[in-house]
N, CA and C atoms as an extended XYZ file, in Angstrom:
294
Properties=species:S:1:pos:R:3:atomname:S:1:resname:S:1:resid:I:1 pbc="F F F"
N        11.057      176.996      194.082 N   MET     1
C        11.437      176.281      192.871 CA  MET     1
C        12.966      176.201      192.775 C   MET     1
N        13.466      175.037      192.514 N   ILE     2
C        14.909      174.823      192.380 CA  ILE     2
C        15.309      175.094      190.936 C   ILE     2
N        16.323      175.942      190.766 N   THR     3
C        16.836      176.245      189.430 CA  THR     3
C        18.299      175.820      189.331 C   THR     3
N        18.785      175.746      188.106 N   LYS     4
C        20.184      175.395      187.878 CA  LYS     4
C        21.106      176.424      188.536 C   LYS     4
N        20.716      177.693      188.487 N   GLU     5
C        21.526      178.756      189.088 CA  GLU     5
C        21.642      178.572      190.600 C   GLU     5
N        20.533      178.205      191.232 N   ILE     6
C        20.549      177.979      192.684 CA  ILE     6
C        21.444      176.785      193.017 C   ILE     6
N        21.340      175.715      192.234 N   VAL     7
C        22.169      174.528      192.461 CA  VAL     7
C        23.644      174.875      192.282 C   VAL     7
N        23.971      175.594      191.229 N   MET     8
C        25.377      175.962      190.987 CA  MET     8
C        25.905      176.840      192.121 C   MET     8
N        25.078      177.721      192.641 N   ASP     9
C        25.488      178.560      193.757 CA  ASP     9
C        25.810      177.702      194.984 C   ASP     9
N        24.969      176.711      195.257 N   LYS    10
C        25.234      175.794      196.377 CA  LYS    10
C        26.514      174.993      196.139 C   LYS    10
N        26.731      174.573      194.894 N   LEU    11
C        27.932      173.791      194.575 CA  LEU    11
C        29.205      174.621      194.713 C   LEU    11
N        29.093      175.926      194.560 N   ARG    12
C        30.264      176.789      194.769 CA  ARG    12
C        30.729      176.758      196.226 C   ARG    12
N        29.887      176.294      197.107 N   GLY    13
C        30.262      176.154      198.505 CA  GLY    13
C        30.922      174.828      198.830 C   GLY    13
N        31.009      173.935      197.850 N   VAL    14
C        31.638      172.617      198.053 CA  VAL    14
C        33.101      172.708      197.628 C   VAL    14
N        33.989      172.522      198.581 N   MET    15
C        35.419      172.639      198.317 CA  MET    15
C        36.058      171.278      198.052 C   MET    15
N        36.962      171.267      197.072 N   ASP    16
C        37.788      170.080      196.862 CA  ASP    16
C        38.667      169.944      198.103 C   ASP    16
N        38.629      168.803      198.788 N   PRO    17
C        39.371      168.650      200.045 CA  PRO    17
C        40.889      168.795      199.913 C   PRO    17
N        41.432      168.526      198.739 N   GLU    18
C        42.885      168.630      198.568 CA  GLU    18
C        43.315      170.016      198.090 C   GLU    18
N        42.585      170.561      197.139 N   LEU    19
C        43.000      171.825      196.529 CA  LEU    19
C        42.382      173.051      197.184 C   LEU    19
N        41.335      172.854      197.979 N   HIS    20
C        40.652      173.941      198.686 CA  HIS    20
C        40.124      175.012      197.740 C   HIS    20
N        39.627      174.555      196.611 N   ILE    21
C        38.957      175.401      195.626 CA  ILE    21
C        37.595      174.773      195.395 C   ILE    21
N        36.574      175.603      195.198 N   ASN    22
C        35.249      175.010      195.025 CA  ASN    22
C        35.194      174.223      193.711 C   ASN    22
N        34.328      173.225      193.702 N   ILE    23
C        34.273      172.282      192.580 CA  ILE    23
C        33.740      172.907      191.294 C   ILE    23
N        33.029      174.024      191.403 N   VAL    24
C        32.557      174.720      190.194 CA  VAL    24
C        33.731      175.435      189.530 C   VAL    24
N        34.477      176.246      190.301 N   ASP    25
C        35.622      176.956      189.731 CA  ASP    25
C        36.733      176.008      189.302 C   ASP    25
N        36.780      174.848      189.926 N   LEU    26
C        37.769      173.843      189.536 CA  LEU    26
C        37.404      173.194      188.197 C   LEU    26
N        36.158      173.364      187.778 N   GLY    27
C        35.724      172.826      186.482 CA  GLY    27
C        35.276      171.374      186.540 C   GLY    27
N        34.903      170.911      187.719 N   LEU    28
C        34.500      169.518      187.859 CA  LEU    28
C        33.040      169.272      187.499 C   LEU    28
N        32.223      170.315      187.523 N   ILE    29
C        30.792      170.167      187.241 CA  ILE    29
C        30.561      170.302      185.741 C   ILE    29
N        30.018      169.258      185.144 N   TYR    30
C        29.747      169.258      183.704 CA  TYR    30
C        28.312      169.648      183.388 C   TYR    30
N        27.357      169.245      184.248 N   ASN    31
C        25.965      169.565      183.962 CA  ASN    31
C        25.126      169.395      185.220 C   ASN    31
N        24.031      170.144      185.262 N   VAL    32
C        23.043      170.014      186.325 CA  VAL    32
C        21.681      169.938      185.656 C   VAL    32
N        20.894      168.935      186.032 N   VAL    33
C        19.544      168.781      185.496 CA  VAL    33
C        18.588      168.686      186.677 C   VAL    33
N        17.501      169.461      186.603 N   ILE    34
C        16.456      169.407      187.617 CA  ILE    34
C        15.164      168.981      186.926 C   ILE    34
N        14.620      167.853      187.347 N   GLU    35
C        13.354      167.352      186.804 CA  GLU    35
C        12.495      166.855      187.953 C   GLU    35
N        11.278      167.368      188.037 N   LYS    36
C        10.309      166.920      189.051 CA  LYS    36
C        10.911      166.940      190.456 C   LYS    36
N        11.589      168.037      190.795 N   ASN    37
C        12.197      168.228      192.108 CA  ASN    37
C        13.295      167.207      192.423 C   ASN    37
N        13.887      166.641      191.381 N   GLU    38
C        15.028      165.739      191.530 CA  GLU    38
C        16.226      166.370      190.828 C   GLU    38
N        17.366      166.382      191.508 N   ILE    39
C        18.578      167.019      190.981 CA  ILE    39
C        19.571      165.937      190.568 C   ILE    39
N        20.099      166.073      189.352 N   THR    40
C        21.179      165.209      188.892 CA  THR    40
C        22.366      166.095      188.545 C   THR    40
N        23.497      165.804      189.172 N   VAL    41
C        24.736      166.527      188.918 CA  VAL    41
C        25.676      165.593      188.181 C   VAL    41
N        26.100      165.996      186.985 N   THR    42
C        27.087      165.228      186.228 CA  THR    42
C        28.427      165.922      186.425 C   THR    42
N        29.396      165.144      186.856 N   MET    43
C        30.701      165.737      187.173 CA  MET    43
C        31.824      164.742      186.931 C   MET    43
N        33.030      165.252      187.034 N   THR    44
C        34.215      164.417      186.945 CA  THR    44
C        35.109      164.746      188.125 C   THR    44
N        36.246      164.119      188.184 N   LEU    45
C        37.263      164.411      189.184 CA  LEU    45
C        38.557      164.741      188.447 C   LEU    45
N        39.509      165.305      189.148 N   THR    46
C        40.754      165.681      188.476 CA  THR    46
C        41.536      164.472      187.991 C   THR    46
N        41.367      163.341      188.679 N   THR    47
C        42.036      162.110      188.244 CA  THR    47
C        41.121      160.914      188.472 C   THR    47
N        41.125      159.949      187.555 N   PRO    48
C        40.363      158.714      187.793 CA  PRO    48
C        40.928      158.000      189.028 C   PRO    48
N        40.063      157.387      189.767 N   GLY    49
C        40.510      156.662      190.957 CA  GLY    49
C        40.808      157.557      192.135 C   GLY    49
N        40.381      158.819      192.083 N   CYS    50
C        40.612      159.747      193.187 CA  CYS    50
C        39.998      159.166      194.460 C   CYS    50
N        40.787      159.009      195.521 N   PRO    51
C        40.262      158.412      196.743 CA  PRO    51
C        39.248      159.297      197.470 C   PRO    51
N        39.146      160.565      197.065 N   LEU    52
C        38.218      161.478      197.724 CA  LEU    52
C        36.841      161.526      197.072 C   LEU    52
N        36.606      160.692      196.068 N   ALA    53
C        35.311      160.685      195.378 CA  ALA    53
C        34.141      160.521      196.351 C   ALA    53
N        34.187      159.573      197.297 N   PRO    54
C        33.060      159.440      198.221 CA  PRO    54
C        32.872      160.673      199.112 C   PRO    54
N        33.958      161.319      199.466 N   VAL    55
C        33.884      162.522      200.301 CA  VAL    55
C        33.206      163.651      199.526 C   VAL    55
N        33.611      163.858      198.287 N   ILE    56
C        33.019      164.908      197.462 CA  ILE    56
C        31.545      164.616      197.216 C   ILE    56
N        31.200      163.367      196.971 N   ASP    57
C        29.802      162.967      196.796 CA  ASP    57
C        28.981      163.367      198.028 C   ASP    57
N        29.482      163.079      199.217 N   LYS    58
C        28.768      163.412      200.454 CA  LYS    58
C        28.646      164.921      200.627 C   LYS    58
N        29.711      165.651      200.302 N   LEU    59
C        29.673      167.113      200.423 CA  LEU    59
C        28.628      167.722      199.486 C   LEU    59
N        28.543      167.195      198.277 N   ILE    60
C        27.546      167.675      197.310 CA  ILE    60
C        26.144      167.397      197.831 C   ILE    60
N        25.905      166.188      198.284 N   LYS    61
C        24.570      165.828      198.762 CA  LYS    61
C        24.179      166.625      200.006 C   LYS    61
N        25.150      166.920      200.851 N   LYS    62
C        24.869      167.740      202.028 CA  LYS    62
C        24.504      169.164      201.602 C   LYS    62
N        25.280      169.757      200.704 N   ALA    63
C        25.016      171.126      200.248 CA  ALA    63
C        23.674      171.236      199.544 C   ALA    63
N        23.366      170.272      198.680 N   LEU    64
C        22.114      170.327      197.923 CA  LEU    64
C        20.925      169.861      198.750 C   LEU    64
N        21.179      169.157      199.830 N   GLY    65
C        20.106      168.720      200.715 CA  GLY    65
C        19.347      169.894      201.311 C   GLY    65
N        20.008      171.035      201.427 N   GLU    66
C        19.371      172.248      201.932 CA  GLU    66
C        18.242      172.722      201.023 C   GLU    66
N        18.237      172.261      199.776 N   LEU    67
C        17.227      172.701      198.813 CA  LEU    67
C        15.930      171.900      198.903 C   LEU    67
N        15.927      170.875      199.716 N   LYS    68
C        14.730      170.038      199.911 CA  LYS    68
C        14.265      169.353      198.625 C   LYS    68
N        15.204      168.925      197.803 N   ALA    69
C        14.870      168.152      196.602 CA  ALA    69
C        14.431      166.758      197.031 C   ALA    69
N        13.633      166.117      196.186 N   ASP    70
C        13.208      164.749      196.476 CA  ASP    70
C        14.384      163.790      196.416 C   ASP    70
N        15.353      164.068      195.537 N   SER    71
C        16.557      163.243      195.453 CA  SER    71
C        17.688      164.057      194.825 C   SER    71
N        18.913      163.665      195.172 N   VAL    72
C        20.116      164.238      194.578 CA  VAL    72
C        20.967      163.077      194.104 C   VAL    72
N        21.263      163.058      192.810 N   THR    73
C        22.089      162.006      192.223 CA  THR    73
C        23.355      162.643      191.666 C   THR    73
N        24.492      162.050      191.980 N   VAL    74
C        25.770      162.512      191.440 CA  VAL    74
C        26.255      161.450      190.466 C   VAL    74
N        26.349      161.830      189.186 N   GLN    75
C        26.851      160.920      188.152 CA  GLN    75
C        28.304      161.284      187.864 C   GLN    75
N        29.185      160.350      188.115 N   LEU    76
C        30.604      160.550      187.871 CA  LEU    76
C        30.944      160.057      186.472 C   LEU    76
N        31.538      160.936      185.662 N   VAL    77
C        31.913      160.582      184.293 CA  VAL    77
C        33.393      160.897      184.069 C   VAL    77
N        33.948      160.272      183.044 N   TRP    78
C        35.370      160.489      182.734 CA  TRP    78
C        35.578      161.061      181.343 C   TRP    78
N        34.509      161.219      180.590 N   GLU    79
C        34.573      161.803      179.249 CA  GLU    79
C        33.664      163.008      179.202 C   GLU    79
N        34.128      164.153      178.813 N   PRO    80
C        35.525      164.437      178.499 CA  PRO    80
C        36.371      164.469      179.767 C   PRO    80
N        37.617      164.140      179.612 N   ALA    81
C        38.536      164.132      180.749 CA  ALA    81
C        38.731      165.561      181.262 C   ALA    81
N        38.899      165.682      182.575 N   TRP    82
C        39.152      166.989      183.174 CA  TRP    82
C        40.530      167.489      182.757 C   TRP    82
N        40.638      168.783      182.571 N   SER    83
C        41.938      169.411      182.355 CA  SER    83
C        41.896      170.803      182.969 C   SER    83
N        43.033      171.408      183.127 N   VAL    84
C        43.151      172.749      183.702 CA  VAL    84
C        42.333      173.757      182.892 C   VAL    84
N        42.151      173.506      181.611 N   ARG    85
C        41.372      174.416      180.752 CA  ARG    85
C        39.928      174.548      181.209 C   ARG    85
N        39.431      173.586      181.966 N   ARG    86
C        38.046      173.635      182.451 CA  ARG    86
C        37.881      174.580      183.639 C   ARG    86
N        38.975      174.970      184.264 N   MET    87
C        38.913      175.830      185.441 CA  MET    87
C        38.485      177.243      185.066 C   MET    87
N        37.782      177.887      185.994 N   SER    88
C        37.428      179.292      185.811 CA  SER    88
C        38.664      180.155      186.068 C   SER    88
N        38.584      181.397      185.662 N   GLU    89
C        39.688      182.326      185.937 CA  GLU    89
C        39.898      182.464      187.444 C   GLU    89
N        38.785      182.479      188.192 N   GLU    90
C        38.869      182.570      189.657 CA  GLU    90
C        39.633      181.373      190.232 C   GLU    90
N        39.322      180.172      189.738 N   GLY    91
C        40.021      178.982      190.203 CA  GLY    91
C        41.508      179.032      189.884 C   GLY    91
N        41.826      179.489      188.682 N   LYS    92
C        43.236      179.604      188.288 CA  LYS    92
C        43.966      180.636      189.164 C   LYS    92
N        43.280      181.726      189.487 N   LEU    93
C        43.866      182.739      190.360 CA  LEU    93
C        44.162      182.151      191.742 C   LEU    93
N        43.229      181.370      192.251 N   GLN    94
C        43.418      180.776      193.571 CA  GLN    94
C        44.602      179.825      193.606 C   GLN    94
N        44.900      179.194      192.482 N   LEU    95
C        46.055      178.289      192.428 CA  LEU    95
C        47.323      178.995      191.962 C   LEU    95
N        47.227      180.294      191.718 N   GLY    96
C        48.395      181.053      191.286 CA  GLY    96
C        48.802      180.759      189.871 C   GLY    96
N        47.833      180.370      189.024 N   MET    97
C        48.144      179.998      187.648 CA  MET    97
C        47.983      181.168      186.680 C   MET    97
N        47.495      182.297      187.162 N   VAL    98
C        47.274      183.464      186.287 CA  VAL    98
C        48.148      184.600      186.751 C   VAL    98
């Protein structure tokens, strides 16, 4: 059975290609919904128009593909806008912000 905790654990293995911090600690993941073995990840990026959006999408789908879900959908949203406040303490430590 796929749970939100399992999905979040897999997402912690997905690194932002520029910052080299996982997308969970970076605060990019807004929500995860699992319904009927289908996973939907709602997320944002640090900036609109980020050229790495397709790369991050592929990395997420590759990581979650290990869970054998029927489908993985990544919904990119811009509201609320990302800010440093969304980062975990671990993410801030990795960037030397704490």
